Coordinates of C-alpha atoms in Angstrom, one line a residue:
M12 CA 28.4 37.7 31.8
L13 CA 26.8 36.0 34.9
H14 CA 23.5 37.4 36.1
P15 CA 24.3 39.2 39.4
I16 CA 23.3 37.8 42.7
R17 CA 21.8 40.8 44.4
T18 CA 22.0 39.7 48.0
P19 CA 25.5 39.9 49.5
G20 CA 26.9 37.0 51.6
T21 CA 26.9 33.3 51.2
V22 CA 25.4 31.5 48.2
E23 CA 23.6 28.2 48.8
L24 CA 22.2 25.6 46.4
S25 CA 21.1 22.0 46.8
L26 CA 22.6 19.3 44.5
T27 CA 20.9 15.9 44.5
L28 CA 22.2 12.9 42.5
V29 CA 19.5 10.4 41.5
D30 CA 18.8 7.6 39.1
D31 CA 16.8 7.7 35.8
E32 CA 13.6 6.6 37.6
V33 CA 13.6 9.6 39.9
I34 CA 14.5 12.2 37.4
R35 CA 11.9 10.8 34.9
E36 CA 9.0 11.3 37.4
V37 CA 10.3 14.8 38.2
N38 CA 10.5 15.6 34.5
A39 CA 7.0 14.3 33.9
E40 CA 5.5 16.3 36.9
F41 CA 7.1 19.6 36.3
R42 CA 7.9 19.7 32.5
G43 CA 5.3 17.3 31.1
V44 CA 8.0 15.1 29.6
D45 CA 7.6 11.5 30.6
A46 CA 11.3 10.6 30.1
P47 CA 14.5 11.1 32.1
T48 CA 17.0 13.8 31.3
D49 CA 20.5 14.5 32.5
V50 CA 20.0 17.7 34.6
L51 CA 17.1 19.7 36.0
S52 CA 17.3 23.0 37.7
F53 CA 14.7 24.5 40.0
E54 CA 15.0 28.2 40.8
M55 CA 14.1 29.3 44.3
G56 CA 11.2 31.7 44.0
S57 CA 10.5 34.5 46.4
D58 CA 7.5 33.2 48.4
E59 CA 5.3 35.4 50.6
G60 CA 6.2 35.1 54.3
E61 CA 9.7 33.9 53.7
D62 CA 12.4 34.7 56.3
D63 CA 13.6 38.3 55.8
S64 CA 15.9 38.5 58.9
P65 CA 19.4 39.8 58.6
K66 CA 20.8 36.3 59.0
A67 CA 18.6 35.0 56.2
R68 CA 19.5 37.9 53.9
R69 CA 23.2 37.0 54.2
V70 CA 22.5 33.7 52.5
Q71 CA 21.3 33.7 48.9
V72 CA 19.5 30.4 48.2
L73 CA 19.7 29.8 44.4
G74 CA 17.6 26.7 44.3
D75 CA 18.0 22.9 43.5
I76 CA 19.9 21.0 40.9
L77 CA 19.0 17.4 40.1
I78 CA 21.4 15.1 38.1
S79 CA 20.7 11.6 36.9
L80 CA 23.8 9.4 37.5
D81 CA 22.4 6.9 35.1
T82 CA 22.2 9.4 32.2
A83 CA 25.5 11.0 33.1
A84 CA 27.3 7.7 33.0
R85 CA 25.8 6.8 29.6
Q86 CA 26.8 10.3 28.2
A87 CA 30.3 10.0 29.6
E88 CA 30.8 6.7 27.9
E89 CA 29.4 8.0 24.6
R90 CA 31.6 11.1 24.8
R91 CA 34.7 9.1 25.8
H92 CA 35.5 11.0 28.9
A93 CA 35.3 10.3 32.7
L94 CA 32.0 10.3 34.7
E95 CA 33.6 13.0 36.9
Q96 CA 34.0 15.3 33.9
E97 CA 30.4 14.8 32.8
L98 CA 29.1 15.5 36.3
R99 CA 31.2 18.7 36.3
V100 CA 29.6 19.8 33.0
L101 CA 26.1 19.0 34.2
L102 CA 26.7 20.9 37.5
V103 CA 27.9 24.1 35.7
H104 CA 25.0 23.9 33.2
G105 CA 22.5 23.6 36.1
L106 CA 24.1 26.4 38.0
L107 CA 23.8 28.8 35.0
H108 CA 20.1 28.0 34.8
L109 CA 19.8 28.9 38.4
L110 CA 21.5 32.3 37.6
G111 CA 18.9 33.0 35.0
H112 CA 20.4 31.8 31.8
D113 CA 18.3 29.7 29.4
H114 CA 19.5 28.3 26.0
E115 CA 15.9 27.4 25.1
E116 CA 15.0 31.1 24.7
G117 CA 16.8 31.3 21.3
P118 CA 20.2 30.9 19.5
V119 CA 21.7 34.2 20.9
E120 CA 21.0 33.1 24.5
A121 CA 22.2 29.5 23.7
A122 CA 25.5 30.9 22.3
A123 CA 26.0 33.2 25.3
M124 CA 25.3 30.3 27.7
A125 CA 27.7 28.0 25.9
D126 CA 30.4 30.6 26.2
L127 CA 29.7 31.0 29.9
E128 CA 29.8 27.3 30.4
R129 CA 33.3 27.2 28.9
Q130 CA 34.4 30.2 31.0
V131 CA 33.2 28.8 34.3
L132 CA 34.6 25.4 33.6
A133 CA 38.1 27.0 32.7
A134 CA 37.9 29.2 35.9
L135 CA 37.4 26.1 38.0
G136 CA 40.3 24.4 36.3
W137 CA 38.1 22.0 34.4
R138 CA 39.0 21.6 30.7
G139 CA 36.7 21.2 27.7
P140 CA 33.4 22.6 26.6
G141 CA 30.2 22.8 28.5
L142 CA 27.0 20.8 28.0
I143 CA 25.7 22.9 25.1
G144 CA 29.0 22.5 23.2
L145 CA 29.1 18.7 23.9
A146 CA 25.5 18.3 22.9
E147 CA 26.1 20.1 19.6
A148 CA 29.1 17.8 18.9
D149 CA 26.8 14.8 19.6
R150 CA 24.1 15.9 17.2
P151 CA 23.9 14.8 13.6
A152 CA 23.5 17.4 10.9
G153 CA 20.1 18.2 9.5
G154 CA 18.4 20.2 12.3
A155 CA 16.5 19.5 15.5
Q156 CA 16.1 16.0 16.9
E157 CA 13.9 14.8 19.7
P158 CA 15.6 12.8 22.5
S159 CA 15.5 9.1 21.9
P160 CA 12.9 7.4 24.3
G161 CA 14.9 4.2 24.2
A162 CA 17.7 5.9 26.2
L163 CA 15.3 7.0 29.0
G164 CA 13.8 5.7 32.4
A165 CA 11.1 6.6 35.5
G166 CA 10.8 8.0 39.2
R167 CA 9.7 10.2 42.1
L168 CA 10.1 13.8 43.2
S169 CA 13.0 14.5 45.6
P170 CA 11.7 16.0 48.9
S171 CA 14.0 19.0 48.5
L172 CA 12.5 20.1 45.2
A173 CA 9.6 22.3 46.0
A174 CA 10.2 25.1 43.4
P175 CA 8.0 25.4 40.4
S176 CA 10.2 26.2 37.4
P177 CA 12.6 23.4 36.4
R178 CA 14.8 23.7 33.2
A179 CA 16.4 20.8 31.5
T180 CA 19.0 20.2 28.8
A181 CA 17.6 21.1 25.4
T182 CA 18.7 19.9 22.0
P183 CA 20.9 22.5 20.5
G184 CA 21.3 22.6 16.7
P185 CA 24.2 20.8 15.0
R186 CA 27.7 22.2 15.3
D187 CA 28.6 24.5 12.4
I188 CA 32.1 23.4 11.5
R189 CA 33.4 25.2 8.4
L190 CA 37.2 24.8 8.8
I191 CA 39.1 21.6 9.8
A192 CA 42.7 22.0 10.8
L193 CA 44.8 18.8 10.7
D194 CA 48.1 18.1 12.3
M195 CA 50.2 15.6 10.3
D196 CA 52.7 13.5 12.2
G197 CA 50.7 11.3 14.6
T198 CA 47.4 12.5 13.3
L199 CA 46.8 12.5 9.5
L200 CA 50.0 10.4 9.0
D201 CA 49.9 6.9 10.5
G202 CA 52.8 5.1 12.1
T203 CA 54.5 4.6 8.8
S204 CA 54.2 8.3 7.9
S205 CA 51.5 7.4 5.3
V206 CA 47.9 8.7 4.8
L207 CA 45.2 6.1 5.4
S208 CA 42.7 5.8 2.5
S209 CA 39.9 6.3 5.0
S210 CA 41.4 9.7 6.0
A211 CA 41.8 10.8 2.3
D212 CA 38.2 9.7 1.6
A213 CA 36.8 11.6 4.6
I214 CA 38.8 14.8 3.6
R215 CA 37.4 14.7 0.1
A216 CA 33.9 14.3 1.5
A217 CA 34.4 17.4 3.7
L218 CA 35.7 19.4 0.8
A219 CA 32.8 18.3 -1.4
R220 CA 30.5 19.7 1.4
G221 CA 32.2 23.1 1.1
V222 CA 34.2 22.7 4.4
H223 CA 37.7 24.1 4.3
V224 CA 40.4 21.5 5.2
V225 CA 43.9 22.8 5.9
L226 CA 47.1 21.4 7.3
A227 CA 48.3 22.7 10.6
T228 CA 51.8 21.1 10.9
G229 CA 55.3 21.5 12.2
K230 CA 56.5 20.3 8.8
A231 CA 57.9 22.6 6.1
R232 CA 55.6 22.8 3.1
P233 CA 57.9 20.7 0.8
A234 CA 57.7 17.9 3.5
A235 CA 53.9 18.1 3.5
Q236 CA 53.9 18.0 -0.3
A237 CA 56.1 14.9 -0.3
A238 CA 54.0 13.1 2.3
L239 CA 50.7 13.8 0.4
R240 CA 52.1 13.3 -3.2
A241 CA 50.4 9.9 -3.8
T242 CA 47.3 10.3 -1.7
G243 CA 44.8 12.0 -3.9
I244 CA 44.6 15.0 -1.5
A245 CA 48.0 16.6 -2.5
E246 CA 46.2 19.9 -3.1
L247 CA 46.1 20.4 0.6
A248 CA 49.9 21.2 0.5
S249 CA 50.0 23.0 -2.8
A250 CA 51.4 26.5 -3.2
A251 CA 47.9 27.8 -3.9
A252 CA 46.3 26.2 -0.8
P253 CA 45.8 27.8 2.6
G254 CA 47.8 26.1 5.4
I255 CA 50.0 26.4 8.5
F256 CA 53.5 25.2 8.4
L257 CA 56.7 25.2 10.6
Q258 CA 54.6 25.1 13.9
G259 CA 52.7 28.2 12.7
L260 CA 55.6 30.3 11.6
L261 CA 54.2 30.4 8.1
V262 CA 50.5 31.1 7.5
Y263 CA 49.0 31.0 4.1
G264 CA 45.5 32.0 3.3
Q265 CA 43.1 31.8 0.3
G266 CA 45.0 31.4 -3.0
G267 CA 48.2 30.6 -1.1
L268 CA 48.7 34.2 0.0
L269 CA 51.2 34.6 2.8
L270 CA 49.1 36.0 5.8
A271 CA 51.8 36.1 8.5
S272 CA 55.3 34.8 9.3
A273 CA 57.9 34.9 12.1
A274 CA 61.5 34.3 12.5
L275 CA 63.9 33.7 15.4
D276 CA 66.2 36.5 16.6
P277 CA 69.6 35.8 15.1
A278 CA 71.2 35.6 18.6
V279 CA 69.0 32.6 19.4
V280 CA 69.9 30.8 16.2
Q281 CA 73.6 31.4 16.9
A282 CA 73.3 30.2 20.4
A283 CA 71.5 27.0 19.2
F284 CA 74.2 26.3 16.7
E285 CA 77.0 26.9 19.3
Y286 CA 75.3 24.6 21.7
S287 CA 74.9 21.9 19.1
D288 CA 78.6 22.2 18.1
A289 CA 79.7 22.1 21.8
H290 CA 77.5 19.1 22.7
G291 CA 77.5 17.1 19.5
G292 CA 73.7 17.3 19.0
S293 CA 71.9 17.3 15.7
L294 CA 70.5 20.7 14.6
C295 CA 68.5 21.8 11.6
A296 CA 67.3 25.3 10.9
F297 CA 64.3 26.0 8.7
L298 CA 64.3 29.0 6.4
G299 CA 61.0 29.2 4.6
D300 CA 60.7 26.1 2.4
E301 CA 64.4 25.2 2.9
C302 CA 66.4 23.8 5.8
L303 CA 70.0 24.1 6.6
T304 CA 72.6 22.5 8.9
T305 CA 76.3 22.6 9.6
R306 CA 76.6 18.8 9.8
L307 CA 74.5 16.0 8.5
T308 CA 73.8 13.3 11.2
P309 CA 71.7 10.1 11.2
E310 CA 68.9 12.0 13.1
L311 CA 68.7 14.6 10.3
M312 CA 68.8 11.9 7.7
E313 CA 65.7 10.3 9.4
L314 CA 63.9 13.7 9.2
H315 CA 64.4 13.4 5.5
T316 CA 63.7 9.7 4.9
R317 CA 60.9 9.1 7.5
Y318 CA 59.3 12.5 8.0
H319 CA 59.8 13.8 4.4
E320 CA 61.7 17.0 5.3
P321 CA 64.0 18.3 2.6
L322 CA 67.6 17.2 3.0
P323 CA 69.4 20.1 4.7
F324 CA 72.1 22.1 2.9
L325 CA 75.4 22.3 4.6
A326 CA 75.5 25.9 5.8
A327 CA 75.9 28.0 8.9
L328 CA 73.3 30.3 10.4
A329 CA 73.4 33.0 12.9
G330 CA 70.3 33.7 15.1
T331 CA 68.6 34.5 18.5
G332 CA 65.5 34.4 20.6
A333 CA 62.4 32.4 21.6
E334 CA 60.8 29.4 23.3
T335 CA 60.8 25.7 22.8
M336 CA 58.1 23.2 21.8
Q337 CA 58.1 19.5 21.5
A338 CA 56.1 17.4 19.0
L339 CA 58.1 14.2 19.4
P340 CA 59.9 12.9 22.6
N341 CA 63.3 13.0 21.1
M342 CA 63.0 16.3 19.2
L343 CA 63.2 19.8 20.6
E344 CA 62.1 22.8 18.5
I345 CA 63.0 26.4 19.0
V346 CA 60.5 29.0 17.7
P347 CA 59.8 32.7 18.1
R348 CA 57.9 33.2 21.5
G349 CA 54.1 33.5 21.1
W350 CA 54.0 31.8 17.7
N351 CA 52.2 28.5 17.5
K352 CA 49.5 26.7 15.5
W353 CA 46.7 28.4 17.4
A354 CA 48.1 31.9 16.9
S355 CA 48.4 31.2 13.2
L356 CA 44.9 29.7 12.9
Q357 CA 43.5 33.0 14.1
H358 CA 45.0 34.7 11.1
L359 CA 43.5 32.1 8.8
L360 CA 40.1 32.4 10.5
A361 CA 40.2 36.1 9.9
D362 CA 41.1 35.5 6.2
L363 CA 38.2 33.1 5.8
K364 CA 35.9 35.4 7.8
L365 CA 35.1 32.6 10.3
D366 CA 34.8 32.5 14.1
A367 CA 36.7 30.0 16.3
R368 CA 33.4 28.1 16.9
H369 CA 33.5 27.1 13.3
L370 CA 36.9 25.4 13.7
M371 CA 37.6 21.8 14.4
A372 CA 41.3 21.2 15.2
V373 CA 42.7 17.7 15.3
G374 CA 46.1 16.7 16.8
D375 CA 48.1 14.5 19.1
G376 CA 51.3 16.4 20.4
G377 CA 52.1 19.1 22.9
N378 CA 52.5 21.5 19.9
D379 CA 48.8 21.0 19.1
L380 CA 47.6 21.8 22.6
A381 CA 46.9 25.5 22.1
M382 CA 44.9 25.0 18.9
I383 CA 42.8 22.2 20.5
R384 CA 42.0 24.4 23.4
G385 CA 41.1 27.3 21.2
A386 CA 39.0 25.6 18.6
G387 CA 35.2 25.3 18.8
L388 CA 35.7 21.6 18.6
G389 CA 39.1 20.3 19.8
V390 CA 39.8 16.7 18.8
A391 CA 42.5 14.5 20.3
M392 CA 43.8 11.3 18.5
G393 CA 43.7 8.3 20.7
N394 CA 47.5 8.2 20.6
A395 CA 47.8 11.8 21.9
V396 CA 49.9 12.9 24.9
P397 CA 47.9 13.1 28.2
E398 CA 47.7 16.9 28.2
V399 CA 46.0 16.9 24.7
L400 CA 43.6 14.1 25.7
Q401 CA 42.6 16.1 28.8
A402 CA 42.0 19.4 26.9
A403 CA 40.1 17.9 24.0
D404 CA 36.3 18.1 23.5
L405 CA 36.4 14.8 21.7
V406 CA 38.8 11.8 21.6
V407 CA 38.9 9.6 18.5
P408 CA 40.8 6.4 17.7
G409 CA 44.5 6.7 17.0
H410 CA 46.4 7.6 13.8
D411 CA 46.6 3.9 12.9
D412 CA 42.9 3.2 13.5
H413 CA 41.2 5.7 11.2
G414 CA 41.0 8.4 13.8
V415 CA 41.0 11.3 11.3
A416 CA 38.0 9.7 9.5
H417 CA 36.2 9.5 12.8
A418 CA 36.8 13.1 13.5
I419 CA 35.7 14.4 10.1
R420 CA 32.5 12.3 10.3
A421 CA 31.8 13.9 13.6
A422 CA 32.3 17.4 12.1
L423 CA 30.0 16.5 9.2
G424 CA 27.4 15.0 11.5
E425 CA 27.7 11.6 10.1
P426 CA 27.7 8.3 12.0

């Protein structure tokens, strides 16, 4: 929670945007570090003789925040997001320092401040993690690392900065990713619905490091098994493996144990079939590892030939009740309300005794949005829809350009 501001009324702070030269001199003068940084915060102390009039007491002066535009621009480019987003992240980080939070005091305070950064950004309508979360994602595995002097500059104290206790961005430890959840279509599978060898190699490297790698897909499990059959990573879709299928409606834990499942109300299924019959649309109902339809169409044949789904049996279903989601522009899916990949991943995290901060989720479609927002590290493929790109902590190349391998290397702290 935020440290309380004890004086009621208006809150005021000073924000100064400078270059690397200026912030370097300020950093050297107040912190003894002769190098630029991204953000410095100066708390306003309670000096003797300060104005204690009723008017002054109505204004709580927090202090000063100094941000280097040069460093912010470099970090924005490295993190593959807009300069505006980087400046928002730095502003929130500096503000929390002014309110008394300090990640340099230890891992507990660092974790609490990271959570607050995410909460404040979300409350302001700004997506993504805060500076601590981004810095953790930037760091290689293997412990603490000093800032690189080659990335730094030099300068002079801003006239508005007269307070004595600046704080700057520290170097948090590496992100502790223990579970990687991979979407399939548009993510693990390339444009030809195949797995790139670079992706398979990266997955095997993660497994060798003891990291859990699971599928989080809209596919039925037999479709995932067919897609991975000749890849060398077919064990990800085996009956003994943990995984999330049918948009999260089937959740398997360790040893392939079914953790949770959901089904549509029969009235909704019936209404969907009636609508399909009346309008001539293609409709396929998934029932565990099987799928059924009343009429084979070219679209359903493509599900089988291109996306590896089982060929539907000719049958009729009754049903009712839920919401829609869309993984592909020409395909609408009906699922029980409240069930999605993120809801199912929480069952799997509990089974593995892991926290969401240990999870990296990788995807591209609207059906991946919730898990990317909820994961400790949400990764969007370069070919992702705009909403997913905006929500992600990290954007990697597309599914045809080794994006999964890039994402897994980031999780493992490898270049």
